[in-house]
Amino acid sequence: MKDTLLRFNDGLYMTCIWVAGLSVATMSLIIPWGIFARYVLGTGSSWPEPVSILLMVVFTFVGAAASYRAGAHMAVGMLVDRLPQRIRLSASLLVQVLMALICLFMALWGAKLCATTWNQFVASLPGLRVGLTYAPIPIGGVLTLVFVLEKLLLGDQSHRRVVQFDLVEENEGAA
């Protein structure tokens, strides 16, 4: 059961990486197009800016979930690292519980925000509902919650091959 759950989370992690990466790649193509259209063609498009902002929100919330699992999120451990081992473990558990609460807040209130704004449309993209633009918040909250629960129940998984693929590739080339 544990291996199945870890493999599922590995797939979820890779999906987060791909979604975040494609968001950044797409955004880096859209922004130059908007600049080119405005200054070279003289016809500014209304869609590049809101689409780029939406992609940045997707990148932020989905990428944060992947970053959390990889242990690459920002953390200041100066004080905790100086505590005795038992207190350090208690502090780590407290951090994970607080993270789970934050994720629940993001998921529940983010879903409420999506539902509340569902009948509104983005002015520069009339076919896009405002509620859909807020969807990365609850989705990111749920994804991060999955990885928080994984860390609480199964321990830190930042050492897994799927997470450390760049280190594995470097080591394979050295052999």
PDB file of N, CA, C and O in Angstrom, residues 35-108:
ATOM      1  N   ILE A  35       4.506  42.312 -26.390  1.00  0.00           N
ATOM      2  CA  ILE A  35       5.405  43.452 -26.623  1.00  0.00           C
ATOM      3  C   ILE A  35       5.579  43.693 -28.115  1.00  0.00           C
ATOM      4  O   ILE A  35       5.513  44.823 -28.598  1.00  0.00           O
ATOM      5  N   PHE A  36       5.805  42.615 -28.869  1.00  0.00           N
ATOM      6  CA  PHE A  36       5.979  42.725 -30.322  1.00  0.00           C
ATOM      7  C   PHE A  36       4.724  43.309 -30.978  1.00  0.00           C
ATOM      8  O   PHE A  36       4.808  44.205 -31.815  1.00  0.00           O
ATOM      9  N   ALA A  37       3.563  42.800 -30.572  1.00  0.00           N
ATOM     10  CA  ALA A  37       2.311  43.281 -31.162  1.00  0.00           C
ATOM     11  C   ALA A  37       2.085  44.760 -30.853  1.00  0.00           C
ATOM     12  O   ALA A  37       1.628  45.510 -31.717  1.00  0.00           O
ATOM     13  N   ARG A  38       2.430  45.170 -29.647  1.00  0.00           N
ATOM     14  CA  ARG A  38       2.187  46.563 -29.265  1.00  0.00           C
ATOM     15  C   ARG A  38       3.168  47.525 -29.933  1.00  0.00           C
ATOM     16  O   ARG A  38       2.778  48.547 -30.486  1.00  0.00           O
ATOM     17  N   TYR A  39       4.461  47.205 -29.900  1.00  0.00           N
ATOM     18  CA  TYR A  39       5.455  48.178 -30.341  1.00  0.00           C
ATOM     19  C   TYR A  39       5.894  48.023 -31.791  1.00  0.00           C
ATOM     20  O   TYR A  39       6.325  48.989 -32.408  1.00  0.00           O
ATOM     21  N   VAL A  40       5.812  46.818 -32.342  1.00  0.00           N
ATOM     22  CA  VAL A  40       6.231  46.622 -33.731  1.00  0.00           C
ATOM     23  C   VAL A  40       5.031  46.680 -34.668  1.00  0.00           C
ATOM     24  O   VAL A  40       5.042  47.386 -35.673  1.00  0.00           O
ATOM     25  N   LEU A  41       3.983  45.940 -34.331  1.00  0.00           N
ATOM     26  CA  LEU A  41       2.800  45.911 -35.181  1.00  0.00           C
ATOM     27  C   LEU A  41       1.869  47.096 -34.921  1.00  0.00           C
ATOM     28  O   LEU A  41       1.027  47.419 -35.758  1.00  0.00           O
ATOM     29  N   GLY A  42       2.020  47.716 -33.783  1.00  0.00           N
ATOM     30  CA  GLY A  42       1.180  48.861 -33.437  1.00  0.00           C
ATOM     31  C   GLY A  42      -0.248  48.494 -33.071  1.00  0.00           C
ATOM     32  O   GLY A  42      -1.116  49.357 -32.999  1.00  0.00           O
ATOM     33  N   THR A  43      -0.504  47.216 -32.846  1.00  0.00           N
ATOM     34  CA  THR A  43      -1.853  46.765 -32.456  1.00  0.00           C
ATOM     35  C   THR A  43      -1.731  45.934 -31.182  1.00  0.00           C
ATOM     36  O   THR A  43      -1.497  44.732 -31.243  1.00  0.00           O
ATOM     37  N   GLY A  44      -1.857  46.575 -30.073  1.00  0.00           N
ATOM     38  CA  GLY A  44      -1.748  45.856 -28.809  1.00  0.00           C
ATOM     39  C   GLY A  44      -2.894  44.883 -28.618  1.00  0.00           C
ATOM     40  O   GLY A  44      -4.050  45.217 -28.847  1.00  0.00           O
ATOM     41  N   SER A  45      -2.557  43.676 -28.222  1.00  0.00           N
ATOM     42  CA  SER A  45      -3.568  42.659 -27.926  1.00  0.00           C
ATOM     43  C   SER A  45      -3.971  42.785 -26.464  1.00  0.00           C
ATOM     44  O   SER A  45      -3.155  43.106 -25.603  1.00  0.00           O
ATOM     45  N   SER A  46      -5.221  42.485 -26.185  1.00  0.00           N
ATOM     46  CA  SER A  46      -5.692  42.591 -24.802  1.00  0.00           C
ATOM     47  C   SER A  46      -5.465  41.306 -24.015  1.00  0.00           C
ATOM     48  O   SER A  46      -5.513  41.322 -22.789  1.00  0.00           O
ATOM     49  N   TRP A  47      -5.191  40.198 -24.671  1.00  0.00           N
ATOM     50  CA  TRP A  47      -5.135  38.927 -23.970  1.00  0.00           C
ATOM     51  C   TRP A  47      -3.782  38.535 -23.382  1.00  0.00           C
ATOM     52  O   TRP A  47      -3.744  37.760 -22.423  1.00  0.00           O
ATOM     53  N   PRO A  48      -2.620  38.988 -23.892  1.00  0.00           N
ATOM     54  CA  PRO A  48      -1.360  38.479 -23.325  1.00  0.00           C
ATOM     55  C   PRO A  48      -1.168  38.760 -21.839  1.00  0.00           C
ATOM     56  O   PRO A  48      -0.704  37.887 -21.105  1.00  0.00           O
ATOM     57  N   GLU A  49      -1.517  39.937 -21.379  1.00  0.00           N
ATOM     58  CA  GLU A  49      -1.290  40.255 -19.964  1.00  0.00           C
ATOM     59  C   GLU A  49      -2.135  39.405 -19.023  1.00  0.00           C
ATOM     60  O   GLU A  49      -1.591  38.775 -18.102  1.00  0.00           O
ATOM     61  N   PRO A  50      -3.469  39.324 -19.202  1.00  0.00           N
ATOM     62  CA  PRO A  50      -4.236  38.497 -18.258  1.00  0.00           C
ATOM     63  C   PRO A  50      -3.903  37.010 -18.345  1.00  0.00           C
ATOM     64  O   PRO A  50      -3.902  36.313 -17.328  1.00  0.00           O
ATOM     65  N   VAL A  51      -3.588  36.527 -19.549  1.00  0.00           N
ATOM     66  CA  VAL A  51      -3.218  35.110 -19.672  1.00  0.00           C
ATOM     67  C   VAL A  51      -1.889  34.858 -18.970  1.00  0.00           C
ATOM     68  O   VAL A  51      -1.720  33.857 -18.269  1.00  0.00           O
ATOM     69  N   SER A  52      -0.936  35.775 -19.110  1.00  0.00           N
ATOM     70  CA  SER A  52       0.361  35.631 -18.435  1.00  0.00           C
ATOM     71  C   SER A  52       0.206  35.670 -16.921  1.00  0.00           C
ATOM     72  O   SER A  52       0.860  34.907 -16.205  1.00  0.00           O
ATOM     73  N   ILE A  53      -0.661  36.540 -16.450  1.00  0.00           N
ATOM     74  CA  ILE A  53      -0.900  36.610 -15.002  1.00  0.00           C
ATOM     75  C   ILE A  53      -1.525  35.311 -14.500  1.00  0.00           C
ATOM     76  O   ILE A  53      -1.124  34.771 -13.465  1.00  0.00           O
ATOM     77  N   LEU A  54      -2.484  34.789 -15.240  1.00  0.00           N
ATOM     78  CA  LEU A  54      -3.106  33.520 -14.861  1.00  0.00           C
ATOM     79  C   LEU A  54      -2.075  32.391 -14.846  1.00  0.00           C
ATOM     80  O   LEU A  54      -2.051  31.572 -13.921  1.00  0.00           O
ATOM     81  N   LEU A  55      -1.207  32.355 -15.852  1.00  0.00           N
ATOM     82  CA  LEU A  55      -0.167  31.326 -15.889  1.00  0.00           C
ATOM     83  C   LEU A  55       0.809  31.475 -14.730  1.00  0.00           C
ATOM     84  O   LEU A  55       1.305  30.476 -14.196  1.00  0.00           O
ATOM     85  N   MET A  56       1.087  32.705 -14.321  1.00  0.00           N
ATOM     86  CA  MET A  56       1.961  32.928 -13.167  1.00  0.00           C
ATOM     87  C   MET A  56       1.302  32.415 -11.891  1.00  0.00           C
ATOM     88  O   MET A  56       1.962  31.838 -11.025  1.00  0.00           O
ATOM     89  N   VAL A  57      -0.006  32.592 -11.778  1.00  0.00           N
ATOM     90  CA  VAL A  57      -0.719  32.080 -10.607  1.00  0.00           C
ATOM     91  C   VAL A  57      -0.682  30.548 -10.608  1.00  0.00           C
ATOM     92  O   VAL A  57      -0.448  29.921  -9.566  1.00  0.00           O
ATOM     93  N   VAL A  58      -0.888  29.941 -11.770  1.00  0.00           N
ATOM     94  CA  VAL A  58      -0.803  28.475 -11.880  1.00  0.00           C
ATOM     95  C   VAL A  58       0.590  28.013 -11.486  1.00  0.00           C
ATOM     96  O   VAL A  58       0.761  27.089 -10.680  1.00  0.00           O
ATOM     97  N   PHE A  59       1.608  28.661 -12.044  1.00  0.00           N
ATOM     98  CA  PHE A  59       2.998  28.309 -11.729  1.00  0.00           C
ATOM     99  C   PHE A  59       3.260  28.422 -10.226  1.00  0.00           C
ATOM    100  O   PHE A  59       3.887  27.551  -9.629  1.00  0.00           O
ATOM    101  N   THR A  60       2.765  29.485  -9.623  1.00  0.00           N
ATOM    102  CA  THR A  60       3.028  29.737  -8.213  1.00  0.00           C
ATOM    103  C   THR A  60       2.415  28.664  -7.318  1.00  0.00           C
ATOM    104  O   THR A  60       3.105  28.069  -6.490  1.00  0.00           O
ATOM    105  N   PHE A  61       1.135  28.392  -7.495  1.00  0.00           N
ATOM    106  CA  PHE A  61       0.461  27.481  -6.566  1.00  0.00           C
ATOM    107  C   PHE A  61       0.763  26.012  -6.846  1.00  0.00           C
ATOM    108  O   PHE A  61       0.925  25.228  -5.911  1.00  0.00           O
ATOM    109  N   VAL A  62       0.856  25.634  -8.109  1.00  0.00           N
ATOM    110  CA  VAL A  62       1.174  24.237  -8.435  1.00  0.00           C
ATOM    111  C   VAL A  62       2.664  23.981  -8.200  1.00  0.00           C
ATOM    112  O   VAL A  62       3.048  22.937  -7.681  1.00  0.00           O
ATOM    113  N   GLY A  63       3.490  24.957  -8.564  1.00  0.00           N
ATOM    114  CA  GLY A  63       4.924  24.816  -8.330  1.00  0.00           C
ATOM    115  C   GLY A  63       5.268  24.781  -6.849  1.00  0.00           C
ATOM    116  O   GLY A  63       6.216  24.108  -6.442  1.00  0.00           O
ATOM    117  N   ALA A  64       4.500  25.492  -6.033  1.00  0.00           N
ATOM    118  CA  ALA A  64       4.735  25.475  -4.590  1.00  0.00           C
ATOM    119  C   ALA A  64       4.502  24.084  -4.009  1.00  0.00           C
ATOM    120  O   ALA A  64       5.224  23.649  -3.109  1.00  0.00           O
ATOM    121  N   ALA A  65       3.514  23.388  -4.532  1.00  0.00           N
ATOM    122  CA  ALA A  65       3.252  22.022  -4.052  1.00  0.00           C
ATOM    123  C   ALA A  65       4.439  21.115  -4.375  1.00  0.00           C
ATOM    124  O   ALA A  65       4.909  20.361  -3.509  1.00  0.00           O
ATOM    125  N   ALA A  66       4.935  21.210  -5.602  1.00  0.00           N
ATOM    126  CA  ALA A  66       6.095  20.395  -5.985  1.00  0.00           C
ATOM    127  C   ALA A  66       7.320  20.791  -5.171  1.00  0.00           C
ATOM    128  O   ALA A  66       8.086  19.938  -4.720  1.00  0.00           O
ATOM    129  N   SER A  67       7.486  22.073  -4.969  1.00  0.00           N
ATOM    130  CA  SER A  67       8.621  22.575  -4.191  1.00  0.00           C
ATOM    131  C   SER A  67       8.563  22.061  -2.753  1.00  0.00           C
ATOM    132  O   SER A  67       9.588  21.710  -2.169  1.00  0.00           O
ATOM    133  N   TYR A  68       7.364  21.994  -2.201  1.00  0.00           N
ATOM    134  CA  TYR A  68       7.211  21.492  -0.841  1.00  0.00           C
ATOM    135  C   TYR A  68       7.672  20.040  -0.750  1.00  0.00           C
ATOM    136  O   TYR A  68       8.409  19.670   0.156  1.00  0.00           O
ATOM    137  N   ARG A  69       7.236  19.221  -1.709  1.00  0.00           N
ATOM    138  CA  ARG A  69       7.623  17.808  -1.656  1.00  0.00           C
ATOM    139  C   ARG A  69       9.125  17.648  -1.829  1.00  0.00           C
ATOM    140  O   ARG A  69       9.747  16.785  -1.218  1.00  0.00           O
ATOM    141  N   ALA A  70       9.721  18.488  -2.671  1.00  0.00           N
ATOM    142  CA  ALA A  70      11.153  18.380  -2.930  1.00  0.00           C
ATOM    143  C   ALA A  70      11.987  18.959  -1.788  1.00  0.00           C
ATOM    144  O   ALA A  70      13.206  18.837  -1.790  1.00  0.00           O
ATOM    145  N   GLY A  71      11.331  19.604  -0.820  1.00  0.00           N
ATOM    146  CA  GLY A  71      12.064  20.223   0.277  1.00  0.00           C
ATOM    147  C   GLY A  71      12.806  21.468  -0.183  1.00  0.00           C
ATOM    148  O   GLY A  71      13.782  21.883   0.431  1.00  0.00           O
ATOM    149  N   ALA A  72      12.340  22.069  -1.277  1.00  0.00           N
ATOM    150  CA  ALA A  72      13.005  23.238  -1.849  1.00  0.00           C
ATOM    151  C   ALA A  72      12.299  24.534  -1.491  1.00  0.00           C
ATOM    152  O   ALA A  72      12.652  25.589  -2.005  1.00  0.00           O
ATOM    153  N   HIS A  73      11.303  24.459  -0.635  1.00  0.00           N
ATOM    154  CA  HIS A  73      10.587  25.665  -0.221  1.00  0.00           C
ATOM    155  C   HIS A  73      11.459  26.483   0.736  1.00  0.00           C
ATOM    156  O   HIS A  73      12.380  25.969   1.349  1.00  0.00           O
ATOM    157  N   MET A  74      11.142  27.742   0.845  1.00  0.00           N
ATOM    158  CA  MET A  74      11.912  28.618   1.713  1.00  0.00           C
ATOM    159  C   MET A  74      11.647  28.253   3.168  1.00  0.00           C
ATOM    160  O   MET A  74      10.501  28.093   3.583  1.00  0.00           O
ATOM    161  N   ALA A  75      12.698  28.124   3.909  1.00  0.00           N
ATOM    162  CA  ALA A  75      12.572  27.825   5.326  1.00  0.00           C
ATOM    163  C   ALA A  75      13.753  28.443   6.059  1.00  0.00           C
ATOM    164  O   ALA A  75      14.870  28.444   5.551  1.00  0.00           O
ATOM    165  N   VAL A  76      13.474  28.960   7.225  1.00  0.00           N
ATOM    166  CA  VAL A  76      14.531  29.508   8.060  1.00  0.00           C
ATOM    167  C   VAL A  76      14.660  28.575   9.253  1.00  0.00           C
ATOM    168  O   VAL A  76      13.789  28.531  10.113  1.00  0.00           O
ATOM    169  N   GLY A  77      15.731  27.829   9.265  1.00  0.00           N
ATOM    170  CA  GLY A  77      15.903  26.824  10.304  1.00  0.00           C
ATOM    171  C   GLY A  77      16.977  27.155  11.316  1.00  0.00           C
ATOM    172  O   GLY A  77      17.375  26.292  12.100  1.00  0.00           O
ATOM    173  N   MET A  78      17.443  28.379  11.321  1.00  0.00           N
ATOM    174  CA  MET A  78      18.548  28.756  12.193  1.00  0.00           C
ATOM    175  C   MET A  78      18.228  28.464  13.665  1.00  0.00           C
ATOM    176  O   MET A  78      19.043  27.878  14.370  1.00  0.00           O
ATOM    177  N   LEU A  79      17.042  28.864  14.115  1.00  0.00           N
ATOM    178  CA  LEU A  79      16.674  28.651  15.509  1.00  0.00           C
ATOM    179  C   LEU A  79      16.387  27.178  15.784  1.00  0.00           C
ATOM    180  O   LEU A  79      16.885  26.608  16.756  1.00  0.00           O
ATOM    181  N   VAL A  80      15.624  26.555  14.905  1.00  0.00           N
ATOM    182  CA  VAL A  80      15.229  25.156  15.115  1.00  0.00           C
ATOM    183  C   VAL A  80      16.444  24.237  15.091  1.00  0.00           C
ATOM    184  O   VAL A  80      16.520  23.282  15.867  1.00  0.00           O
ATOM    185  N   ASP A  81      17.416  24.526  14.240  1.00  0.00           N
ATOM    186  CA  ASP A  81      18.613  23.681  14.154  1.00  0.00           C
ATOM    187  C   ASP A  81      19.432  23.691  15.440  1.00  0.00           C
ATOM    188  O   ASP A  81      20.220  22.780  15.682  1.00  0.00           O
ATOM    189  N   ARG A  82      19.258  24.675  16.290  1.00  0.00           N
ATOM    190  CA  ARG A  82      20.016  24.781  17.531  1.00  0.00           C
ATOM    191  C   ARG A  82      19.278  24.177  18.738  1.00  0.00           C
ATOM    192  O   ARG A  82      19.811  24.171  19.845  1.00  0.00           O
ATOM    193  N   LEU A  83      18.070  23.693  18.515  1.00  0.00           N
ATOM    194  CA  LEU A  83      17.282  23.105  19.594  1.00  0.00           C
ATOM    195  C   LEU A  83      17.709  21.660  19.832  1.00  0.00           C
ATOM    196  O   LEU A  83      18.235  20.994  18.937  1.00  0.00           O
ATOM    197  N   PRO A  84      17.428  21.136  21.032  1.00  0.00           N
ATOM    198  CA  PRO A  84      17.672  19.712  21.279  1.00  0.00           C
ATOM    199  C   PRO A  84      16.817  18.848  20.333  1.00  0.00           C
ATOM    200  O   PRO A  84      15.757  19.276  19.876  1.00  0.00           O
ATOM    201  N   GLN A  85      17.277  17.643  20.070  1.00  0.00           N
ATOM    202  CA  GLN A  85      16.638  16.746  19.088  1.00  0.00           C
ATOM    203  C   GLN A  85      15.149  16.555  19.345  1.00  0.00           C
ATOM    204  O   GLN A  85      14.342  16.609  18.430  1.00  0.00           O
ATOM    205  N   ARG A  86      14.756  16.319  20.604  1.00  0.00           N
ATOM    206  CA  ARG A  86      13.351  16.063  20.918  1.00  0.00           C
ATOM    207  C   ARG A  86      12.482  17.285  20.630  1.00  0.00           C
ATOM    208  O   ARG A  86      11.401  17.173  20.058  1.00  0.00           O
ATOM    209  N   ILE A  87      12.956  18.454  20.973  1.00  0.00           N
ATOM    210  CA  ILE A  87      12.197  19.672  20.726  1.00  0.00           C
ATOM    211  C   ILE A  87      12.179  19.968  19.223  1.00  0.00           C
ATOM    212  O   ILE A  87      11.177  20.441  18.689  1.00  0.00           O
ATOM    213  N   ARG A  88      13.278  19.659  18.539  1.00  0.00           N
ATOM    214  CA  ARG A  88      13.331  19.845  17.090  1.00  0.00           C
ATOM    215  C   ARG A  88      12.280  18.979  16.392  1.00  0.00           C
ATOM    216  O   ARG A  88      11.602  19.431  15.464  1.00  0.00           O
ATOM    217  N   LEU A  89      12.102  17.749  16.835  1.00  0.00           N
ATOM    218  CA  LEU A  89      11.077  16.875  16.258  1.00  0.00           C
ATOM    219  C   LEU A  89       9.674  17.409  16.535  1.00  0.00           C
ATOM    220  O   LEU A  89       8.803  17.364  15.670  1.00  0.00           O
ATOM    221  N   SER A  90       9.465  17.929  17.748  1.00  0.00           N
ATOM    222  CA  SER A  90       8.165  18.515  18.089  1.00  0.00           C
ATOM    223  C   SER A  90       7.890  19.753  17.233  1.00  0.00           C
ATOM    224  O   SER A  90       6.769  19.955  16.757  1.00  0.00           O
ATOM    225  N   ALA A  91       8.908  20.568  17.025  1.00  0.00           N
ATOM    226  CA  ALA A  91       8.757  21.762  16.187  1.00  0.00           C
ATOM    227  C   ALA A  91       8.443  21.371  14.747  1.00  0.00           C
ATOM    228  O   ALA A  91       7.606  21.995  14.087  1.00  0.00           O
ATOM    229  N   SER A  92       9.088  20.330  14.263  1.00  0.00           N
ATOM    230  CA  SER A  92       8.837  19.850  12.901  1.00  0.00           C
ATOM    231  C   SER A  92       7.394  19.360  12.761  1.00  0.00           C
ATOM    232  O   SER A  92       6.728  19.648  11.765  1.00  0.00           O
ATOM    233  N   LEU A  93       6.911  18.641  13.758  1.00  0.00           N
ATOM    234  CA  LEU A  93       5.527  18.168  13.743  1.00  0.00           C
ATOM    235  C   LEU A  93       4.559  19.351  13.773  1.00  0.00           C
ATOM    236  O   LEU A  93       3.572  19.373  13.028  1.00  0.00           O
ATOM    237  N   LEU A  94       4.849  20.348  14.590  1.00  0.00           N
ATOM    238  CA  LEU A  94       4.011  21.542  14.656  1.00  0.00           C
ATOM    239  C   LEU A  94       3.969  22.260  13.306  1.00  0.00           C
ATOM    240  O   LEU A  94       2.906  22.683  12.847  1.00  0.00           O
ATOM    241  N   VAL A  95       5.106  22.355  12.652  1.00  0.00           N
ATOM    242  CA  VAL A  95       5.167  22.997  11.332  1.00  0.00           C
ATOM    243  C   VAL A  95       4.302  22.245  10.339  1.00  0.00           C
ATOM    244  O   VAL A  95       3.556  22.854   9.550  1.00  0.00           O
ATOM    245  N   GLN A  96       4.359  20.917  10.358  1.00  0.00           N
ATOM    246  CA  GLN A  96       3.566  20.125   9.417  1.00  0.00           C
ATOM    247  C   GLN A  96       2.066  20.279   9.686  1.00  0.00           C
ATOM    248  O   GLN A  96       1.269  20.384   8.747  1.00  0.00           O
ATOM    249  N   VAL A  97       1.685  20.322  10.941  1.00  0.00           N
ATOM    250  CA  VAL A  97       0.268  20.506  11.286  1.00  0.00           C
ATOM    251  C   VAL A  97      -0.200  21.898  10.852  1.00  0.00           C
ATOM    252  O   VAL A  97      -1.291  22.050  10.279  1.00  0.00           O
ATOM    253  N   LEU A  98       0.631  22.910  11.085  1.00  0.00           N
ATOM    254  CA  LEU A  98       0.274  24.261  10.647  1.00  0.00           C
ATOM    255  C   LEU A  98       0.189  24.342   9.120  1.00  0.00           C
ATOM    256  O   LEU A  98      -0.693  25.004   8.574  1.00  0.00           O
ATOM    257  N   MET A  99       1.093  23.659   8.434  1.00  0.00           N
ATOM    258  CA  MET A  99       1.035  23.622   6.967  1.00  0.00           C
ATOM    259  C   MET A  99      -0.260  22.965   6.503  1.00  0.00           C
ATOM    260  O   MET A  99      -0.887  23.430   5.547  1.00  0.00           O
ATOM    261  N   ALA A 100      -0.655  21.889   7.164  1.00  0.00           N
ATOM    262  CA  ALA A 100      -1.913  21.223   6.796  1.00  0.00           C
ATOM    263  C   ALA A 100      -3.094  22.167   6.993  1.00  0.00           C
ATOM    264  O   ALA A 100      -3.998  22.217   6.143  1.00  0.00           O
ATOM    265  N   LEU A 101      -3.085  22.936   8.068  1.00  0.00           N
ATOM    266  CA  LEU A 101      -4.164  23.895   8.306  1.00  0.00           C
ATOM    267  C   LEU A 101      -4.184  24.992   7.241  1.00  0.00           C
ATOM    268  O   LEU A 101      -5.254  25.389   6.768  1.00  0.00           O
ATOM    269  N   ILE A 102      -3.018  25.470   6.854  1.00  0.00           N
ATOM    270  CA  ILE A 102      -2.945  26.480   5.795  1.00  0.00           C
ATOM    271  C   ILE A 102      -3.470  25.914   4.481  1.00  0.00           C
ATOM    272  O   ILE A 102      -4.210  26.580   3.752  1.00  0.00           O
ATOM    273  N   CYS A 103      -3.100  24.684   4.185  1.00  0.00           N
ATOM    274  CA  CYS A 103      -3.577  24.044   2.953  1.00  0.00           C
ATOM    275  C   CYS A 103      -5.089  23.868   2.969  1.00  0.00           C
ATOM    276  O   CYS A 103      -5.753  24.082   1.940  1.00  0.00           O
ATOM    277  N   LEU A 104      -5.628  23.466   4.113  1.00  0.00           N
ATOM    278  CA  LEU A 104      -7.086  23.348   4.238  1.00  0.00           C
ATOM    279  C   LEU A 104      -7.755  24.697   4.045  1.00  0.00           C
ATOM    280  O   LEU A 104      -8.783  24.800   3.362  1.00  0.00           O
ATOM    281  N   PHE A 105      -7.184  25.744   4.615  1.00  0.00           N
ATOM    282  CA  PHE A 105      -7.715  27.093   4.436  1.00  0.00           C
ATOM    283  C   PHE A 105      -7.710  27.472   2.959  1.00  0.00           C
ATOM    284  O   PHE A 105      -8.709  27.971   2.438  1.00  0.00           O
ATOM    285  N   MET A 106      -6.586  27.220   2.286  1.00  0.00           N
ATOM    286  CA  MET A 106      -6.501  27.542   0.859  1.00  0.00           C
ATOM    287  C   MET A 106      -7.539  26.764   0.055  1.00  0.00           C
ATOM    288  O   MET A 106      -8.182  27.324  -0.838  1.00  0.00           O
ATOM    289  N   ALA A 107      -7.680  25.487   0.362  1.00  0.00           N
ATOM    290  CA  ALA A 107      -8.607  24.648  -0.400  1.00  0.00           C
ATOM    291  C   ALA A 107     -10.058  25.067  -0.162  1.00  0.00           C
ATOM    292  O   ALA A 107     -10.820  25.238  -1.126  1.00  0.00           O
ATOM    293  N   LEU A 108     -10.433  25.249   1.083  1.00  0.00           N
ATOM    294  CA  LEU A 108     -11.832  25.555   1.391  1.00  0.00           C
ATOM    295  C   LEU A 108     -12.216  26.976   0.988  1.00  0.00           C
ATOM    296  O   LEU A 108     -13.211  27.184   0.290  1.00  0.00           O
TER     297      LEU A 108
END
